[in-house]
PDB file of C-alpha atoms and ligand atoms in Angstrom:
ATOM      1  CA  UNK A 181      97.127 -44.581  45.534  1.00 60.00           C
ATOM      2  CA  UNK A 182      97.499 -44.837  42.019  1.00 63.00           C
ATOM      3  CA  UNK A 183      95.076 -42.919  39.124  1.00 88.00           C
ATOM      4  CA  UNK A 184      95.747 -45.320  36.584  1.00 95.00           C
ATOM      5  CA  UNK A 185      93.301 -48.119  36.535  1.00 96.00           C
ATOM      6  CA  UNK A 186      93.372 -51.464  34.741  1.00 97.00           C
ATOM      7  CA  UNK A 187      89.231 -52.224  33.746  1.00 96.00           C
ATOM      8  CA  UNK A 188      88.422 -55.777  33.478  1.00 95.00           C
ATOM      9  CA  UNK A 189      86.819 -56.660  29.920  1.00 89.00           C
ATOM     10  CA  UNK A 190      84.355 -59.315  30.763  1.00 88.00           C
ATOM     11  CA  UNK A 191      81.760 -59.043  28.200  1.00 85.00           C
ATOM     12  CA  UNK A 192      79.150 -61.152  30.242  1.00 87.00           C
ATOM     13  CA  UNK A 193      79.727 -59.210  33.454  1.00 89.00           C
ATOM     14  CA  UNK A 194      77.102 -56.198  33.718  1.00 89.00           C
ATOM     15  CA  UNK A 195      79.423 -54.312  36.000  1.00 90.00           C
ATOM     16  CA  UNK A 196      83.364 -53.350  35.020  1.00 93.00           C
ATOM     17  CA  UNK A 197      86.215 -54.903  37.757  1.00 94.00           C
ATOM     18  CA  UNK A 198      88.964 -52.770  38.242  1.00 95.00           C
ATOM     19  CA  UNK A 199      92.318 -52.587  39.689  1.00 97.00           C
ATOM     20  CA  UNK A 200      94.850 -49.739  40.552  1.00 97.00           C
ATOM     21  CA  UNK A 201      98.176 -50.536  38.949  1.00 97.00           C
ATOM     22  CA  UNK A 202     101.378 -49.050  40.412  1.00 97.00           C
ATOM     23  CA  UNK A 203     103.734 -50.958  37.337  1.00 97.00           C
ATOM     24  CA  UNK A 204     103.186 -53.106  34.518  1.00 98.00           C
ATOM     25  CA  UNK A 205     105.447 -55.829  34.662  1.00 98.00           C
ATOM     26  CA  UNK A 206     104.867 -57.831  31.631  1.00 98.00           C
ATOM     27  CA  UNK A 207     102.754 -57.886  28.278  1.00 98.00           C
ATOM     28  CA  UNK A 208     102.944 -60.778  25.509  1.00 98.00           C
ATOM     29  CA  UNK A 209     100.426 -62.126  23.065  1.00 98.00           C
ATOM     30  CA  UNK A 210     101.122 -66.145  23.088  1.00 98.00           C
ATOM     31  CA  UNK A 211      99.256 -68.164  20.446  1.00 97.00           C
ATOM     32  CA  UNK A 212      96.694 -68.348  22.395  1.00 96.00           C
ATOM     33  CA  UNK A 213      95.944 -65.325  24.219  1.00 96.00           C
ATOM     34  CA  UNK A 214      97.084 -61.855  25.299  1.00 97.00           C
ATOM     35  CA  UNK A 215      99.168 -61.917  29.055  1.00 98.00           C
ATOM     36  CA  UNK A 216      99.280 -58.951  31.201  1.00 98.00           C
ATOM     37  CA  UNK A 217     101.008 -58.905  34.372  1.00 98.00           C
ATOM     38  CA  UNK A 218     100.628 -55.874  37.167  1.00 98.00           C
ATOM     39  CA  UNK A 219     101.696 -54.848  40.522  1.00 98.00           C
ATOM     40  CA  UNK A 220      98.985 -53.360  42.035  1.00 97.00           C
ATOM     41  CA  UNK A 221      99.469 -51.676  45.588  1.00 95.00           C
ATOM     42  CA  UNK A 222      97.179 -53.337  47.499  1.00 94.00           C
ATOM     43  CA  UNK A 223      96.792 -56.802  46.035  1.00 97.00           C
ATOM     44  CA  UNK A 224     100.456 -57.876  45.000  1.00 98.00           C
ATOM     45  CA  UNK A 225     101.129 -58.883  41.471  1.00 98.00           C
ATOM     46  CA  UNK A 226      97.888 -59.547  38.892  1.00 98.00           C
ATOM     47  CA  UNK A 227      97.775 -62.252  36.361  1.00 98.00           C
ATOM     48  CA  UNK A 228      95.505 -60.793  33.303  1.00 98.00           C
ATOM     49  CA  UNK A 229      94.827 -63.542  30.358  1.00 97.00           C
ATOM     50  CA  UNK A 230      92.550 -61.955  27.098  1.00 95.00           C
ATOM     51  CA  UNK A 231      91.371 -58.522  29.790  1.00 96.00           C
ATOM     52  CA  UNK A 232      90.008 -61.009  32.663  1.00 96.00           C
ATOM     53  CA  UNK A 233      91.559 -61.121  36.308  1.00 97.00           C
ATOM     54  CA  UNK A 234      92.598 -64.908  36.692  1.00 98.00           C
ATOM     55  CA  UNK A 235      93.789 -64.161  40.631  1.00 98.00           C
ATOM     56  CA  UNK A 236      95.722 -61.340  42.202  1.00 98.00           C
ATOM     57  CA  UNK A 237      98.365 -62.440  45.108  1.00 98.00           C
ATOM     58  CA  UNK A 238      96.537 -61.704  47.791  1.00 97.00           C
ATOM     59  CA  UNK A 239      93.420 -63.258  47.629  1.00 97.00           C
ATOM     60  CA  UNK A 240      94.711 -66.314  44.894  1.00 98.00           C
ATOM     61  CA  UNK A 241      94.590 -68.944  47.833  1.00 98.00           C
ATOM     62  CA  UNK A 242      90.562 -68.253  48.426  1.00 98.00           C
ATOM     63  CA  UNK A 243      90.131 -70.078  44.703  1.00 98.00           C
ATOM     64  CA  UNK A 244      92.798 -72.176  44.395  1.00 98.00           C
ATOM     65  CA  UNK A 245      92.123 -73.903  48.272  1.00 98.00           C
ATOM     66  CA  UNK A 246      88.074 -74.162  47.403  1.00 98.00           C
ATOM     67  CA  UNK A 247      88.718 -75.107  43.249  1.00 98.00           C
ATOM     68  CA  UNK A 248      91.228 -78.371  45.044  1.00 98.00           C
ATOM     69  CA  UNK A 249      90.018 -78.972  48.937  1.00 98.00           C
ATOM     70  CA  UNK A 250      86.399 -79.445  48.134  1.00 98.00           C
ATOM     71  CA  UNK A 251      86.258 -82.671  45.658  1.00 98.00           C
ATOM     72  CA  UNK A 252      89.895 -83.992  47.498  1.00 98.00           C
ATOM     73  CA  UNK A 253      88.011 -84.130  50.322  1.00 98.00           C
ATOM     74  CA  UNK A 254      85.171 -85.112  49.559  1.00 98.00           C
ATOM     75  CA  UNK A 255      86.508 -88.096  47.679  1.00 98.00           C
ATOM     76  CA  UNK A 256      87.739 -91.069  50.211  1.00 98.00           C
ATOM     77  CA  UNK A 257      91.473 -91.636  48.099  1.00 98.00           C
ATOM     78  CA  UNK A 258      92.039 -89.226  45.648  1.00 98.00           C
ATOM     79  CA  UNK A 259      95.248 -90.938  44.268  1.00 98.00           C
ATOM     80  CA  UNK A 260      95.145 -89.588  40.626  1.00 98.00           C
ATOM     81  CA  UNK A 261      94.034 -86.028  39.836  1.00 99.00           C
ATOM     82  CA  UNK A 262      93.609 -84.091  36.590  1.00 99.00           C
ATOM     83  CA  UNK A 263      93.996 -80.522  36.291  1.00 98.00           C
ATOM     84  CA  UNK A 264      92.891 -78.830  32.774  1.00 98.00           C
ATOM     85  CA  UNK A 265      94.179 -75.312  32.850  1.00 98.00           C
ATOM     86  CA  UNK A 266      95.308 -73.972  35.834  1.00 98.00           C
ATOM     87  CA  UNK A 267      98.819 -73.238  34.106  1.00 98.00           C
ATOM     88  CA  UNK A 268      99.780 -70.406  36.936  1.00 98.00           C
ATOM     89  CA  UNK A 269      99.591 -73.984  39.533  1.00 98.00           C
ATOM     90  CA  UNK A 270      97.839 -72.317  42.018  1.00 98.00           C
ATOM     91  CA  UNK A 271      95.736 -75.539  42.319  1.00 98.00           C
ATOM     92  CA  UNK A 272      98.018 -77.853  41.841  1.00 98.00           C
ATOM     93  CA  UNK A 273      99.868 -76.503  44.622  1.00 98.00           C
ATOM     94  CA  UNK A 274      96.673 -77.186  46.533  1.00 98.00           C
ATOM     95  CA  UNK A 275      96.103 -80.729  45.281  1.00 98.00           C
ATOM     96  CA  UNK A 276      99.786 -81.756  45.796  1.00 98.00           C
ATOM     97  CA  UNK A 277      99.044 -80.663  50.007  1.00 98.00           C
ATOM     98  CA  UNK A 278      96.867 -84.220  50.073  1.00 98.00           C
ATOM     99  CA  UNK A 279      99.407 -87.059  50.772  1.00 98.00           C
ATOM    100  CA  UNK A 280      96.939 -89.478  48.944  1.00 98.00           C
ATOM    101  CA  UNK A 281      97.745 -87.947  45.449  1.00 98.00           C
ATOM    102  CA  UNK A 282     100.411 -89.954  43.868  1.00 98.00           C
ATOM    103  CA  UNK A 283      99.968 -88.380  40.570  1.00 98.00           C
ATOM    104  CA  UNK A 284      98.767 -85.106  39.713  1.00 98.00           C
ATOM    105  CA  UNK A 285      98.694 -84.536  35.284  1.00 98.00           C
ATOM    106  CA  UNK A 286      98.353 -80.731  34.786  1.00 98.00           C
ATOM    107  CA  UNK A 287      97.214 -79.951  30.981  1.00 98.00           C
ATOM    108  CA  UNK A 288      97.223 -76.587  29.735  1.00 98.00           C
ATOM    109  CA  UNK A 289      96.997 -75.133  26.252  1.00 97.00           C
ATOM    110  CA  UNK A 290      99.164 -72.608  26.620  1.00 98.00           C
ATOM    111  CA  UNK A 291     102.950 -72.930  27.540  1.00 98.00           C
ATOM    112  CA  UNK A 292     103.292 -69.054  28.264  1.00 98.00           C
ATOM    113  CA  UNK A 293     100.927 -69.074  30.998  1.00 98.00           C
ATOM    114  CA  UNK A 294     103.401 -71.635  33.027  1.00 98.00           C
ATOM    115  CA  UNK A 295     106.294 -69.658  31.945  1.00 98.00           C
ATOM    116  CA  UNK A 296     105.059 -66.946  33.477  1.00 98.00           C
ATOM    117  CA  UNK A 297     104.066 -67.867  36.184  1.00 98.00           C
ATOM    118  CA  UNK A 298     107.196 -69.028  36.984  1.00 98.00           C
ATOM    119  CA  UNK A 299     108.557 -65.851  36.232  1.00 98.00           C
ATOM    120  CA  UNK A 300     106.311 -63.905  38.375  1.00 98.00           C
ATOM    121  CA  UNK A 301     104.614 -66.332  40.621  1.00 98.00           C
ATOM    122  CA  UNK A 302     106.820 -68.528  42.568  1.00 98.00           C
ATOM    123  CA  UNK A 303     104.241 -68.968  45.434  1.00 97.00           C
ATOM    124  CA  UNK A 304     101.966 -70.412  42.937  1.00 98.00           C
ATOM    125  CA  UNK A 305     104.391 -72.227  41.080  1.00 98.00           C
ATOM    126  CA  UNK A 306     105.786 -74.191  44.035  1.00 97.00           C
ATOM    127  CA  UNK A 307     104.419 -77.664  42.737  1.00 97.00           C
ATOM    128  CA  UNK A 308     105.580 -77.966  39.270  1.00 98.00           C
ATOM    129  CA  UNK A 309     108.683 -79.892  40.314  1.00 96.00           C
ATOM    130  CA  UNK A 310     107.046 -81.782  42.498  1.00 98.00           C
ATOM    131  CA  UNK A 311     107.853 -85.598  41.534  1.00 98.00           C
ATOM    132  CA  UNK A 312     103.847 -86.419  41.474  1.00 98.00           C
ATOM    133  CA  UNK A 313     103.676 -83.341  38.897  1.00 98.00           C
ATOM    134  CA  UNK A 314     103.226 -84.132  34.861  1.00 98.00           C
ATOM    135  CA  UNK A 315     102.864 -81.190  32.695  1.00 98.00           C
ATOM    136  CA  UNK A 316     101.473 -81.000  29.497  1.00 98.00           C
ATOM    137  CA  UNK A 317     100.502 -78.336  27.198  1.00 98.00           C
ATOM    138  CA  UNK A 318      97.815 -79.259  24.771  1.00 97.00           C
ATOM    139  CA  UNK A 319      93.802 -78.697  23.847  1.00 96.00           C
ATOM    140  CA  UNK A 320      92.047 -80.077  27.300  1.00 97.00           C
ATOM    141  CA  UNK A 321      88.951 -81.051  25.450  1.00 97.00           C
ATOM    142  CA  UNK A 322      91.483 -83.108  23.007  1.00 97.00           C
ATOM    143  CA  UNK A 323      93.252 -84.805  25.855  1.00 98.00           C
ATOM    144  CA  UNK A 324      90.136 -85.614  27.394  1.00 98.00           C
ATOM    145  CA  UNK A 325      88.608 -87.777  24.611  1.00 97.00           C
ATOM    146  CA  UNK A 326      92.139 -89.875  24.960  1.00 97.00           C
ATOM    147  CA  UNK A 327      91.513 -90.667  28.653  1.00 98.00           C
ATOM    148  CA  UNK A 328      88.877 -93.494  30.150  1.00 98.00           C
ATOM    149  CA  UNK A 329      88.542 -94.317  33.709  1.00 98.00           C
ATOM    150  CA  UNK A 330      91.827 -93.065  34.891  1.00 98.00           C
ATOM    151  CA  UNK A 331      91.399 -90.259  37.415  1.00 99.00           C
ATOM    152  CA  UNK A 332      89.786 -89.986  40.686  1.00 98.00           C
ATOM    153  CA  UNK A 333      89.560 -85.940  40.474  1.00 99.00           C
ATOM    154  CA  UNK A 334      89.114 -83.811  37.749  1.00 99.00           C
ATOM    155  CA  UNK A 335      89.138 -79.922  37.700  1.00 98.00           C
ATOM    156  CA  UNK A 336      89.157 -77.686  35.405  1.00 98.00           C
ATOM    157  CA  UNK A 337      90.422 -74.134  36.122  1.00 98.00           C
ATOM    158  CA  UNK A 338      89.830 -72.541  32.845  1.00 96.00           C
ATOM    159  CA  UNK A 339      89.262 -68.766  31.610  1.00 96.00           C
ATOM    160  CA  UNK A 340      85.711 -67.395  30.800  1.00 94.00           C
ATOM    161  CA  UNK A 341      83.958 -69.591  29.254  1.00 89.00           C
ATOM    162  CA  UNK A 342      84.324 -68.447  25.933  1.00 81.00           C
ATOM    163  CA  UNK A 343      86.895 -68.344  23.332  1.00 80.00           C
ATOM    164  CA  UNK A 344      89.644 -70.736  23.641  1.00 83.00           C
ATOM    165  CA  UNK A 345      87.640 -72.452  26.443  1.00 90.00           C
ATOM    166  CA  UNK A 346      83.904 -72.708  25.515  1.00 92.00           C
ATOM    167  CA  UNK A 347      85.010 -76.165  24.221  1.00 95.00           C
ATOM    168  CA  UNK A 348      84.992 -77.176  28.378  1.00 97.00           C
ATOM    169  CA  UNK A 349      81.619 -76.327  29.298  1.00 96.00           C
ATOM    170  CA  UNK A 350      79.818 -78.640  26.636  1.00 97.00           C
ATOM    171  CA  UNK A 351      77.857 -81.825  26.842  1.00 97.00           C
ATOM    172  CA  UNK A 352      80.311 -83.479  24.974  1.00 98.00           C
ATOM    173  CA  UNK A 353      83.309 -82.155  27.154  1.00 98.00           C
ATOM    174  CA  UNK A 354      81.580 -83.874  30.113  1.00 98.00           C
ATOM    175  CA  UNK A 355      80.805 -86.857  28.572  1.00 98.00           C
ATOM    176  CA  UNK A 356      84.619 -86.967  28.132  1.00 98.00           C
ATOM    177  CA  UNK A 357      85.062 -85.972  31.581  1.00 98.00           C
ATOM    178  CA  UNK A 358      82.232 -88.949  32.699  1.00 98.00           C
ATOM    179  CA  UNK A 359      84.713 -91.119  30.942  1.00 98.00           C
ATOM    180  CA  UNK A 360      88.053 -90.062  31.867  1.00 98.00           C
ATOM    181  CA  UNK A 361      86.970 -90.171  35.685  1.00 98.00           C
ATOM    182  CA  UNK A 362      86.850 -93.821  37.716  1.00 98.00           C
ATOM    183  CA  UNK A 363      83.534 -95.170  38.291  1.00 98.00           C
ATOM    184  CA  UNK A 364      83.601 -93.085  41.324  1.00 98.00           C
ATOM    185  CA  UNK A 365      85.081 -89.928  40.474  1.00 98.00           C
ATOM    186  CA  UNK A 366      84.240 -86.344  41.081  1.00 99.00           C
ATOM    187  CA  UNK A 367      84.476 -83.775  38.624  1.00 98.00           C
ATOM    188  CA  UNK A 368      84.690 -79.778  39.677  1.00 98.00           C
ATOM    189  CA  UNK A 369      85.058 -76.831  37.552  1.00 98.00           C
ATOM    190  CA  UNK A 370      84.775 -73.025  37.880  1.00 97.00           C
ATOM    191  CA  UNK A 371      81.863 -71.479  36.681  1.00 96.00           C
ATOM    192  CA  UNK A 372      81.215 -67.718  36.753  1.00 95.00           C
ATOM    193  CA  UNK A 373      79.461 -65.800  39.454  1.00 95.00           C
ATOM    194  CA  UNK A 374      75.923 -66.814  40.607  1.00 95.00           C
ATOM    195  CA  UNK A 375      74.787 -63.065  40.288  1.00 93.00           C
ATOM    196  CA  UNK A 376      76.543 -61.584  37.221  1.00 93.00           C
ATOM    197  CA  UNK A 377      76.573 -64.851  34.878  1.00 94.00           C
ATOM    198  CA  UNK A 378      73.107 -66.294  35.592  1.00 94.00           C
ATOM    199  CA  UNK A 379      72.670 -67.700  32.400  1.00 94.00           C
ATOM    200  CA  UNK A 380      76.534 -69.366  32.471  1.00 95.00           C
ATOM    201  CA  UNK A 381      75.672 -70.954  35.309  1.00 96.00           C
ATOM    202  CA  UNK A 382      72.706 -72.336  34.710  1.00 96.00           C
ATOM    203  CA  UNK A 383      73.225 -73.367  31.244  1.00 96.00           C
ATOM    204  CA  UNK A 384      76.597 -75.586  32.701  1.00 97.00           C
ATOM    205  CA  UNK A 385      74.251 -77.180  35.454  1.00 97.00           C
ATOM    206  CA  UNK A 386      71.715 -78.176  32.461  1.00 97.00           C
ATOM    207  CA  UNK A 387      74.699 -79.525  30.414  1.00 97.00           C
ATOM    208  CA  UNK A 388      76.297 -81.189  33.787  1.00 98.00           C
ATOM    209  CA  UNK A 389      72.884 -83.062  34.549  1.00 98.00           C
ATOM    210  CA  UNK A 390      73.076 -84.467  31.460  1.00 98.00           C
ATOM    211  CA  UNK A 391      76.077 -86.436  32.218  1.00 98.00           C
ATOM    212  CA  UNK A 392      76.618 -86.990  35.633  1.00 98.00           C
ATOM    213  CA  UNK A 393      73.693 -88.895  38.523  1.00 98.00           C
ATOM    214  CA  UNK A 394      75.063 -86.018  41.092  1.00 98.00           C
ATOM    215  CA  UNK A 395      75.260 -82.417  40.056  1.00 98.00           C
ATOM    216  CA  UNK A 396      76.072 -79.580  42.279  1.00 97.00           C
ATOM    217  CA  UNK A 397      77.172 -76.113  43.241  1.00 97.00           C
ATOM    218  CA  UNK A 398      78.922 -73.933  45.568  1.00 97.00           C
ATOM    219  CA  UNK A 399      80.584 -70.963  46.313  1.00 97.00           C
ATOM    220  CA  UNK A 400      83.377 -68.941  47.218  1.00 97.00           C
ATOM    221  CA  UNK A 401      83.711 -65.271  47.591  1.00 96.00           C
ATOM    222  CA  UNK A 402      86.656 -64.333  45.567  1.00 95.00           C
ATOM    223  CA  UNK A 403      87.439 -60.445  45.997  1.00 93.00           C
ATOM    224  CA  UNK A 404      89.488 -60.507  42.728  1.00 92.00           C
ATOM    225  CA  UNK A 405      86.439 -61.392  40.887  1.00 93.00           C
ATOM    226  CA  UNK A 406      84.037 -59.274  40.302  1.00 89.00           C
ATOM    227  CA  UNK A 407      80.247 -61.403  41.394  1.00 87.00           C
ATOM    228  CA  UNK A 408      80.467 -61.810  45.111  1.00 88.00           C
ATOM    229  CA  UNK A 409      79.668 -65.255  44.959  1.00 94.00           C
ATOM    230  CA  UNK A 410      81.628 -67.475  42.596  1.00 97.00           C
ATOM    231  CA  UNK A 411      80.551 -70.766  41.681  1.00 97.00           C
ATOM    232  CA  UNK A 412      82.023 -74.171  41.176  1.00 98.00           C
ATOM    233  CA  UNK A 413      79.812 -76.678  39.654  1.00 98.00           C
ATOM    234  CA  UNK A 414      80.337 -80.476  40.430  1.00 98.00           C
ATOM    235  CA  UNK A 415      79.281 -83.267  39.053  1.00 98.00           C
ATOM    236  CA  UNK A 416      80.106 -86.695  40.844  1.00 98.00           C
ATOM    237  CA  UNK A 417      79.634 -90.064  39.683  1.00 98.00           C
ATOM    238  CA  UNK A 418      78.784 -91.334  42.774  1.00 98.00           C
ATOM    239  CA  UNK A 419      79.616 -89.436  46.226  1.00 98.00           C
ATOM    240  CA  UNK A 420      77.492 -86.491  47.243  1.00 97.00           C
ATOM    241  CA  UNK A 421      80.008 -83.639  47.856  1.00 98.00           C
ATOM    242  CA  UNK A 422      78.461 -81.848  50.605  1.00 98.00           C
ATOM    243  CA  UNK A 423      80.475 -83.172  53.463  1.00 97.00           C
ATOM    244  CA  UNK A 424      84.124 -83.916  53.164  1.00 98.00           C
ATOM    245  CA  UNK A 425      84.527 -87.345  53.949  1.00 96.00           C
ATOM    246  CA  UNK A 426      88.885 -87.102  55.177  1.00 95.00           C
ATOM    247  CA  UNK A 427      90.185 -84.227  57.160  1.00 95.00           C
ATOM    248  CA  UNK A 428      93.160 -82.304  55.837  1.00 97.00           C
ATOM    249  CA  UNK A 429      96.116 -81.723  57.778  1.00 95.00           C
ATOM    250  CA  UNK A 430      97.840 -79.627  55.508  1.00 98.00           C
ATOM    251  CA  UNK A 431      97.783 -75.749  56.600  1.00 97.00           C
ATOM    252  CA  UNK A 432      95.253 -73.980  54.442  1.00 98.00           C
ATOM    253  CA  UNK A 433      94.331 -70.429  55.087  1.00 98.00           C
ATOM    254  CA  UNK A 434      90.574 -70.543  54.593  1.00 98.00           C
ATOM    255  CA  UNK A 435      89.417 -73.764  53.959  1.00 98.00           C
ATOM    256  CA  UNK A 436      88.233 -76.349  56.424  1.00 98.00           C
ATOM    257  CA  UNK A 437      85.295 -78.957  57.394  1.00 98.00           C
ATOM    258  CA  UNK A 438      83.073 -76.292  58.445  1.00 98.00           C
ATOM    259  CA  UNK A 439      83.676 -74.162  55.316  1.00 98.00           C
ATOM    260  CA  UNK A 440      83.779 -76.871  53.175  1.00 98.00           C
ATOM    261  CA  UNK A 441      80.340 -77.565  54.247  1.00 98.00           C
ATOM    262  CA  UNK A 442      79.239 -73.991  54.240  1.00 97.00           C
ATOM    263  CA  UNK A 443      79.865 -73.205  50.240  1.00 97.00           C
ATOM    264  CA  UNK A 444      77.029 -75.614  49.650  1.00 97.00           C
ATOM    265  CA  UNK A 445      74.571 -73.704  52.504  1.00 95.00           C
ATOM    266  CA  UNK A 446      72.980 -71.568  50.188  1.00 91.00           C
ATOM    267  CA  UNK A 447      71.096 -74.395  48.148  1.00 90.00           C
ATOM    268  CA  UNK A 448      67.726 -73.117  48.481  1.00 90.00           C
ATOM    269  CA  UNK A 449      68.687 -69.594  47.128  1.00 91.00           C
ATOM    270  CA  UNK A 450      71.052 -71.337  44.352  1.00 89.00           C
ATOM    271  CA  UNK A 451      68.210 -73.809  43.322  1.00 88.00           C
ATOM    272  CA  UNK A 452      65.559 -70.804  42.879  1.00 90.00           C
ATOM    273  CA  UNK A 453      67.448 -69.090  40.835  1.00 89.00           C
ATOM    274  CA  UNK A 454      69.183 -72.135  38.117  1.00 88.00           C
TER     275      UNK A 454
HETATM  276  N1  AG3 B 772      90.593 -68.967  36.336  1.00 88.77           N
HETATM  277  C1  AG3 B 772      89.266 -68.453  36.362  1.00 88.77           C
HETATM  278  C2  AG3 B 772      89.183 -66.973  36.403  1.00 88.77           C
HETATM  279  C3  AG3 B 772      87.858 -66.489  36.038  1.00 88.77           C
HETATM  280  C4  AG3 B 772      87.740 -65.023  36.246  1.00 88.77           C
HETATM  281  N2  AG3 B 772      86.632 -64.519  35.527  1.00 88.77           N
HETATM  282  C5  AG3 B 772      86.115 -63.315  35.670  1.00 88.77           C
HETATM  283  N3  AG3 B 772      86.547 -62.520  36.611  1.00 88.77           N
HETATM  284  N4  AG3 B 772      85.143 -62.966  34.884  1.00 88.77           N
HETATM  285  C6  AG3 B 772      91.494 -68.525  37.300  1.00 88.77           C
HETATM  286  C7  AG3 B 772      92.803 -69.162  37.167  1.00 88.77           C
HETATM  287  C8  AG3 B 772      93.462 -69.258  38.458  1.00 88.77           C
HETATM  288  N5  AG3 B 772      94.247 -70.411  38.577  1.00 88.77           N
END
């Protein structure tokens, strides 16, 4: 095993994540953000953005097939899906496994992050010449504001929310979102760990309840991440998101009805503590 150590540099999380790293593979600063890329003996190849973890190859598909299955599913023809962030494509390799989805519009601020992914993540970058697939790289919360009533799903698989994407956790940012979605569209985005950002968490769900008649919340356990439980907070315009409402046939390696169902189980603990 490896002595050195790459030490995650989440400010919010009260506990430091860490990784043994057999070779580092890349480092760049883009406009945007500083982009590490590790092997790490265990776990495959690590994609680091600004110090946090955004997935390791081993346990990627855990987020990327909960962060996509969950609102596809739940949603009875997701045709049109929006993807803010997410430049590595792990979801959008996820949405584009629903035959429904004619078009799938990935934006993401920052072109390096699909660069290198492509580079160094070919599994994840499967979808991006998919003929459903349009890529763009600009602001999220400015593409939003552009967009009314034109997507079924919308996810946003952002970094921490802080720095470049605080912007996508705001009032405003879902009143955009309310907007850009069909009258009955489903919104999902990732938000933090139930037990390390409390406060994240419950400060989205206030903003979220603002907006939207159904607000929700489940979980995943992502190993890469350091918080047990992660958390994905909805907010639907009109579907409750509990139970998927179409199968998928598509392989997945952990998702399915039952699981689907059992990321929301936990909604007595979850609404005690927000
Ligand atoms: N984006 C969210 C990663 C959040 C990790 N945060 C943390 N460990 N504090 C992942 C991008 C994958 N497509």
């Amino acid at each position: 095993m490896s002595d050195v150590y790459f030490i995650e540099r989440d400010p919010y999380a009260p506990i430091r994540h860490c990784y043994p790293v057999s070779k580092v593979l890349y480092e760049a600063k883009s406009e945007y953000q500083d982009i590490l890329v590790f092997e790490s003996p265990k776990f495959g190849k690590v994609l680091v953005l600004d110090g946090v973890a955004q997935f390791d190859e081993k346990f990627e598909f855990i987020y990327h097939e909960f962060m996509a299955h969950v609102p596809l599913c739940a949603h009875p023809n997701p045709e049109t899906v929006l993807i803010i962030g997410g430049g590595d494509g792990g979801v959008l390799r996820e949405v584009l496994k629903h035959p429904e989805v004619k078009r799938a519009v990935l934006v993401d601020i920052d072109k390096e992050v699909i660069e290198t992914s492509k580079k160094f993540f070919p599994t994840l970058a499967v979808a991006f010449e998919d003929e459903r697939t349009e890529i763009l790289c600009e602001d999220g919360f400015a593409y939003m504001q552009r967009h009314k009533n034109e997507f079924d799903v919308i996810i946003v698989d952002s970094t921490d929310p802080v720095g470049i994407a605080s912007s996508l956790t705001t009032e405003q940012f879902f009143k955009y979102v309310y907007e850009a979605l069909k009258d009955d569209g489903i919104y999902v985005g990732q938000t933090e760990s139930i037990y390390y950002h409390l406060e994240i968490v419950r400060k989205i769900q206030h903003e979220l309840k603002k907006v939207f008649p159904v607000v929700d919340l489940y979980t995943a356990v992502i190993p890469g991440y350091a918080g047990y439980w992660w958390t994905i907070s909805v907010g639907s315009k009109k579907y409750q998101v509990r139970e998927p409402l179409r199968e998928l046939k598509a392989p997945t390696k952990l998702y399915s009805a039952d699981m689907h169902k059992h990321a929301f189980l936990p909604q007595s603990f979850y609404k005690k503590l927000l």
